[in-house]
GROMACS .gro file of C-alpha atoms in nm:
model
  247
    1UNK     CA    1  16.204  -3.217 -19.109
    2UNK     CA    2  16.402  -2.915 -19.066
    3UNK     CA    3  16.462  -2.709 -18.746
    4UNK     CA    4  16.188  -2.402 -18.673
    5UNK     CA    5  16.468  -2.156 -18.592
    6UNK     CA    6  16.870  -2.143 -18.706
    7UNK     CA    7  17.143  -1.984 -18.600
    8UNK     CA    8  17.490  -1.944 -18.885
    9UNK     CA    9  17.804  -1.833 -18.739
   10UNK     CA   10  17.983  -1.666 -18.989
   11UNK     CA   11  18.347  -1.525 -18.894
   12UNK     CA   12  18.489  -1.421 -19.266
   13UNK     CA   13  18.306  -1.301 -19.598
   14UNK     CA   14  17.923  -1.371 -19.419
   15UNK     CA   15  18.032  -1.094 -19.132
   16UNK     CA   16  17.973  -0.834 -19.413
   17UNK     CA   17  17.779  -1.014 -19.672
   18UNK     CA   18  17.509  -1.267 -19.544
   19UNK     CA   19  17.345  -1.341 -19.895
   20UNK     CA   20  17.072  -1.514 -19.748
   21UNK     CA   21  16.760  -1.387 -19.610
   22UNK     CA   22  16.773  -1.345 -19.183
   23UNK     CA   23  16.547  -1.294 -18.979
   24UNK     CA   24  16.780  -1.120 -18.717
   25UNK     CA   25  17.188  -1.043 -18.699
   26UNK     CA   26  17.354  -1.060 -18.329
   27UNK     CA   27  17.765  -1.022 -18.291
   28UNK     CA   28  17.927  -1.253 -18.076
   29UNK     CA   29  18.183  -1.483 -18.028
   30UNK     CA   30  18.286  -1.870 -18.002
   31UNK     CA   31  18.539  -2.029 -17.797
   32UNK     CA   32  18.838  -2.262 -17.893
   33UNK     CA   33  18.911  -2.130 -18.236
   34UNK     CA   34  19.095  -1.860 -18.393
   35UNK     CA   35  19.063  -1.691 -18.801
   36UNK     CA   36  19.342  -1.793 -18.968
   37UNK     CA   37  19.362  -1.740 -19.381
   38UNK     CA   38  19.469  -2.133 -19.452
   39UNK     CA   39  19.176  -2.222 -19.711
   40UNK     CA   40  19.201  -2.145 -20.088
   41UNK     CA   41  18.944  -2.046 -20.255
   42UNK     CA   42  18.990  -2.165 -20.635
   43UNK     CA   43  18.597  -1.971 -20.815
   44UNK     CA   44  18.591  -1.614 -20.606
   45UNK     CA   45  18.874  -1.416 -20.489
   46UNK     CA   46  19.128  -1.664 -20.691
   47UNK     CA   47  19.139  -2.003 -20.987
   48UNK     CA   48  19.261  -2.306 -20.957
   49UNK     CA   49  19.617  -2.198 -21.078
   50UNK     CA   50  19.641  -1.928 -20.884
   51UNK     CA   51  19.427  -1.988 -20.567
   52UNK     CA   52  19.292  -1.714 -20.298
   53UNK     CA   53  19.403  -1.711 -19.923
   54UNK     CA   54  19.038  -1.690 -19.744
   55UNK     CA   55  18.957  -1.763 -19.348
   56UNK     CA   56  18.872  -2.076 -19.205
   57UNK     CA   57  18.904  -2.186 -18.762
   58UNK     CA   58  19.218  -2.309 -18.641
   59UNK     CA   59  19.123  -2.492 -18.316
   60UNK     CA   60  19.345  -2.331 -18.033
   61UNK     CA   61  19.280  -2.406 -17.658
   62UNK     CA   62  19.129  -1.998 -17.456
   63UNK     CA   63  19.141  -1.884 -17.855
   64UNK     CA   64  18.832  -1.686 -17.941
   65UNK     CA   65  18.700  -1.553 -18.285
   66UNK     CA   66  18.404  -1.246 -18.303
   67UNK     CA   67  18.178  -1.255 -18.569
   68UNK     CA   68  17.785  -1.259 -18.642
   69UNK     CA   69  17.528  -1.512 -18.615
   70UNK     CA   70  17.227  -1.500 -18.821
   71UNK     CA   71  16.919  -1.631 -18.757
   72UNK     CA   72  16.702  -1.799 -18.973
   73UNK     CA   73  16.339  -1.835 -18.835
   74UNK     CA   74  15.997  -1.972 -18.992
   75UNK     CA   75  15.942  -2.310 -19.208
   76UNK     CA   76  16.164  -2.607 -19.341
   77UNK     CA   77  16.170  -2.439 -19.652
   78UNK     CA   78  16.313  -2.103 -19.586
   79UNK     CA   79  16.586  -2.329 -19.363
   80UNK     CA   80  16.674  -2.538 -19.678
   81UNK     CA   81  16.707  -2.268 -19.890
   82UNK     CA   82  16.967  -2.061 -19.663
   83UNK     CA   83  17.163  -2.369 -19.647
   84UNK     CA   84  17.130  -2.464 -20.008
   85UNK     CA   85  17.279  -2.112 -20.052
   86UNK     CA   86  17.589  -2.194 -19.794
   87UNK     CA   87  17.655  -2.485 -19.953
   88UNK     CA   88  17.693  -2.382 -20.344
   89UNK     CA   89  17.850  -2.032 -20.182
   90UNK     CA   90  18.134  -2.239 -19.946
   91UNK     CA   91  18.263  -2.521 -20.153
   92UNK     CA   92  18.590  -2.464 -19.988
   93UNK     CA   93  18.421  -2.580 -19.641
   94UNK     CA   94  18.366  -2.992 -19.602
   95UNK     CA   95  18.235  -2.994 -19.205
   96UNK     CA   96  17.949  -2.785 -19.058
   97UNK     CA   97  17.988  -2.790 -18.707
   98UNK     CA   98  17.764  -2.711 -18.452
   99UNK     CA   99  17.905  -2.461 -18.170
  100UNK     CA  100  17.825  -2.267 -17.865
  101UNK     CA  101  17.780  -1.855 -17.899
  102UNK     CA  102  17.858  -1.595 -17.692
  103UNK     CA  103  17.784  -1.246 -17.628
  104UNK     CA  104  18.053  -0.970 -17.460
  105UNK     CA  105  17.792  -0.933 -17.183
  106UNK     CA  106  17.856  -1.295 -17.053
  107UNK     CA  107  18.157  -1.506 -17.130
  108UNK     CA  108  18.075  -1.763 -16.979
  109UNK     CA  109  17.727  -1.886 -17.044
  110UNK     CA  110  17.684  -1.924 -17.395
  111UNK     CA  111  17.430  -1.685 -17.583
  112UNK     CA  112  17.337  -1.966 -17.795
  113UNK     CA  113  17.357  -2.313 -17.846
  114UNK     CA  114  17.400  -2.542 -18.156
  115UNK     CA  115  17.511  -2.302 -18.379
  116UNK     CA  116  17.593  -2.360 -18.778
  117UNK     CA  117  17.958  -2.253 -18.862
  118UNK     CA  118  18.119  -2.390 -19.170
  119UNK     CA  119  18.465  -2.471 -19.142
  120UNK     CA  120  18.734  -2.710 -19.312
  121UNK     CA  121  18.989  -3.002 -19.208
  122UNK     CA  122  19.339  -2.923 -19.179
  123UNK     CA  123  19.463  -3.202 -19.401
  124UNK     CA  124  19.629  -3.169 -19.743
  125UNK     CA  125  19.530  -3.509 -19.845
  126UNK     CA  126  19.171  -3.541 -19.791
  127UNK     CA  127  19.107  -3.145 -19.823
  128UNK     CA  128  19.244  -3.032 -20.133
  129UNK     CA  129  19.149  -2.687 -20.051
  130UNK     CA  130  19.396  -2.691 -19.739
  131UNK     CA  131  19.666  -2.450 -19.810
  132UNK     CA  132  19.796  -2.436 -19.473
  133UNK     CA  133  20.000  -2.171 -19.255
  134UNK     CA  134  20.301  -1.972 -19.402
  135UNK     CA  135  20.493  -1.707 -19.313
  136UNK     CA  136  20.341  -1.346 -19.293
  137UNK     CA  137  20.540  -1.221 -19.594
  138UNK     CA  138  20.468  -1.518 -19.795
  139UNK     CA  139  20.063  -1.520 -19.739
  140UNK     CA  140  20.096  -1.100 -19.821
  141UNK     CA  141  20.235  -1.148 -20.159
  142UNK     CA  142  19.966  -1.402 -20.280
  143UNK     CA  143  19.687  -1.161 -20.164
  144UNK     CA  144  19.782  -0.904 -20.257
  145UNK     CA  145  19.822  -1.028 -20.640
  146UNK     CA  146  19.529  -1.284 -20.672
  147UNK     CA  147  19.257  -1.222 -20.865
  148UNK     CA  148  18.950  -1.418 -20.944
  149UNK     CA  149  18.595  -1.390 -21.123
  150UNK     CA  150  18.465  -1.233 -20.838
  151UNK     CA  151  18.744  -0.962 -20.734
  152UNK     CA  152  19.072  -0.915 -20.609
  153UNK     CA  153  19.170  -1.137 -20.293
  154UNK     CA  154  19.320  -0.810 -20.127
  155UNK     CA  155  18.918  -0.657 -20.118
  156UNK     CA  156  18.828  -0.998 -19.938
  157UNK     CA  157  19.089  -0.936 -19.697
  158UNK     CA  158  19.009  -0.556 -19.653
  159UNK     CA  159  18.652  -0.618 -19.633
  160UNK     CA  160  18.723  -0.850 -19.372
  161UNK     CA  161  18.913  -0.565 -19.155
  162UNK     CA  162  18.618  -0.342 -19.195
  163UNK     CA  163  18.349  -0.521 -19.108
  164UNK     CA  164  18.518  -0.651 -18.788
  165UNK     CA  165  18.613  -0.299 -18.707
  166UNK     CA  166  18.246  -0.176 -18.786
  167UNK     CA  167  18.058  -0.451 -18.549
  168UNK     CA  168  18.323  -0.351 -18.259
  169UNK     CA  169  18.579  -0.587 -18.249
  170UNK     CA  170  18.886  -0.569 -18.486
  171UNK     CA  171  19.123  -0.857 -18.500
  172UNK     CA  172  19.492  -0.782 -18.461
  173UNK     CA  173  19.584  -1.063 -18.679
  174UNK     CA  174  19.397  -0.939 -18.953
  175UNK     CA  175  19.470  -0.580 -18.961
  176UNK     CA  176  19.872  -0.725 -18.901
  177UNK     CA  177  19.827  -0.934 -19.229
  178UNK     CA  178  19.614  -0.632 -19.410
  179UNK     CA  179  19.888  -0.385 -19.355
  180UNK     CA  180  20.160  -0.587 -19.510
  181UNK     CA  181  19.946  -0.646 -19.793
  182UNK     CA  182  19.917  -0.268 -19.814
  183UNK     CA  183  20.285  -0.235 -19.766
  184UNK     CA  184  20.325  -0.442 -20.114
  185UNK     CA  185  20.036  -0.259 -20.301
  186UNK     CA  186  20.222   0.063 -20.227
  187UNK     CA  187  19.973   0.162 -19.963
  188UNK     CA  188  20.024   0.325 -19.619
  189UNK     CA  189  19.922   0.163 -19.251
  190UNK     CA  190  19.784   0.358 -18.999
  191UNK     CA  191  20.043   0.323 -18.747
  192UNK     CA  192  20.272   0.389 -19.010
  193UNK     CA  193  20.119   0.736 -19.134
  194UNK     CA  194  20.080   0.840 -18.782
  195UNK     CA  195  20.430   0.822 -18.738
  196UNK     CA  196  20.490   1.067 -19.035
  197UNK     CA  197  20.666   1.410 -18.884
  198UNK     CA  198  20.443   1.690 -18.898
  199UNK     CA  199  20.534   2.067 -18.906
  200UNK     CA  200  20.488   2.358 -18.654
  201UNK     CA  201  20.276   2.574 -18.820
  202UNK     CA  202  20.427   2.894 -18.719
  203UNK     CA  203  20.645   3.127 -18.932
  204UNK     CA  204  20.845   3.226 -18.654
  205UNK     CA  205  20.961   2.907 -18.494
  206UNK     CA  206  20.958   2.739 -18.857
  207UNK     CA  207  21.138   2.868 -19.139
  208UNK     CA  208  21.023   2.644 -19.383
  209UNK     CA  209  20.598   2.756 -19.270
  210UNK     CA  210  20.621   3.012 -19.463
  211UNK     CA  211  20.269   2.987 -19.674
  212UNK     CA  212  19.930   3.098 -19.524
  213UNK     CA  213  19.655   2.858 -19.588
  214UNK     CA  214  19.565   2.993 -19.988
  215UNK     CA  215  19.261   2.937 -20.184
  216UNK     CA  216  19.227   2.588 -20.373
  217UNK     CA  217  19.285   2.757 -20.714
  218UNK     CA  218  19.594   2.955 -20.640
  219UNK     CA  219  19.749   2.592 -20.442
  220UNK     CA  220  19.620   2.374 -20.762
  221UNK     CA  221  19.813   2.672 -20.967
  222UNK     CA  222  20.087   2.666 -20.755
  223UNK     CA  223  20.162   2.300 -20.767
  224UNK     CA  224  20.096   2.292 -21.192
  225UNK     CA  225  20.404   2.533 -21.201
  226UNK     CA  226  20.652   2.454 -20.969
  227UNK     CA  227  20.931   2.188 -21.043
  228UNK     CA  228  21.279   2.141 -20.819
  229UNK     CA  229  21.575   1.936 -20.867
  230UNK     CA  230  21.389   1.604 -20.771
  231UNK     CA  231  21.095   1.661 -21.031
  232UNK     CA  232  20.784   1.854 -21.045
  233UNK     CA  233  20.554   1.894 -20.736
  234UNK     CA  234  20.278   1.811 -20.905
  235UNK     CA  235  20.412   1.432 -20.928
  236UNK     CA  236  20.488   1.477 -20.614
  237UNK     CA  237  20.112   1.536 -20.475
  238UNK     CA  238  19.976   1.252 -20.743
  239UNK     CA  239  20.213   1.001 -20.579
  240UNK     CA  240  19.988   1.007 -20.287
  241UNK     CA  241  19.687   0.967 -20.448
  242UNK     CA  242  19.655   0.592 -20.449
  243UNK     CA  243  19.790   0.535 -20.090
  244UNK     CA  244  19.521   0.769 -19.957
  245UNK     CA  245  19.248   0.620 -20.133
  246UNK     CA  246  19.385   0.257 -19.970
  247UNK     CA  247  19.342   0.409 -19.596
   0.00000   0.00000   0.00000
């Protein structure tokens, strides 16, 4: 006999991607955990030989983690079948926990009670999928070259980023480990670009400003043609192509 109405907390790919069908989607938080990218993930983002970094809770006294709870309303049936989904989708996952949900209108009385959220035990031994913390650099370099059947581990990650930033609350964590990824990919952080020098553009203060704005056929024509000791500038304008595209 299954539960009329339930709530799923979902803090990593289900922030973006539910899968299942809702009856209603609410953003919130819950208390005493934090994200941290500790699990493996062996049939997605990664294989068994060379296994994906994905998000699980890392219980941490005042720690809070944002994400979105779905709600899953009407008989037994369609409450088995979300669940049945969760199940074959989270492998990774062995405890479903019930937990307490807030809203950024009240911290302290919980939105919601006896919420679903899938998480895992932080043992090697009896979780094989445990891969456990490691150093920033370290956890980078395996996302950013994973692959698995169902993408790249990096589009998990940036995914991830996105969807936090789109529902209002990015995690610092996150975007820290996202931009080294990027770093190693050959891409360009925010912070990063908006530290790039820009130039005054004035001909008489600058020396170097000294190109109106042309039309885009005479610049595409200008930058086919023109070549310098350091190569041609051409190159020079595909080089920052991919970085762009990564922003």
């Amino acid at each position: 006999f299954g539960r009329m109405v339930m709530w799923v907390f979902g803090y990593g790919s289900l922030v973006w991607k539910a899968g299942f069908e809702y009856d209603e989607k609410v953003v919130g938080f819950i208390k005493g955990n934090r994200r941290v990218f500790d699990l493996a993930c062996i049939d997605h983002r990664g294989t068994p030989e060379f296994p994906a970094r994905i998000c699980t809770l890392q219980a941490q006294e005042g720690a809070i983690c944002w994400g979105t709870a779905y709600r899953v309303r009407g008989d037994p049936e369609k409450e088995n079948l979300a669940l049945e989904y969760l199940v074959r989708r989270e492998p990774e996952y062995d405890i479903q926990a019930h937990v307490d949900f807030y809203q950024e209108a009240d911290f302290e009385t919980p939105f919601l009670t006896g919420v679903l959220v899938f998480t895992s035990t932080p043992n090697k031994i009896s979780n094989k999928y445990f891969l456990g913390p490691a150093p920033l650099e370290e956890m980078a370099g395996q996302i950013a070259k994973v692959v698995g059947p169902c993408g790249n581990n990096c589009d998990y990650l940036f995914k991830l980023e996105k969807a936090l930033y789109d529902i209002g609350h990015a995690d610092g964590e996150v975007i820290e480990l996202e931009n080294e990824v990027r770093k190693i990919l050959g891409g360009i952080d925010a912070f990063t670009l908006s530290k790039i020098f820009s130039t005054t553009p004035d001909k008489t203060s600058n020396k170097y400003f000294d190109l109106c704005p042309d039309p885009l056929e005479e610049m595409a024509g200008r930058f086919a043609k023109v070549a310098g000791p350091c190569g041609n500038k051409c190159d020079y304008f595909f080089s920052w192509k991919k970085p762009c595209m990564m922003l």
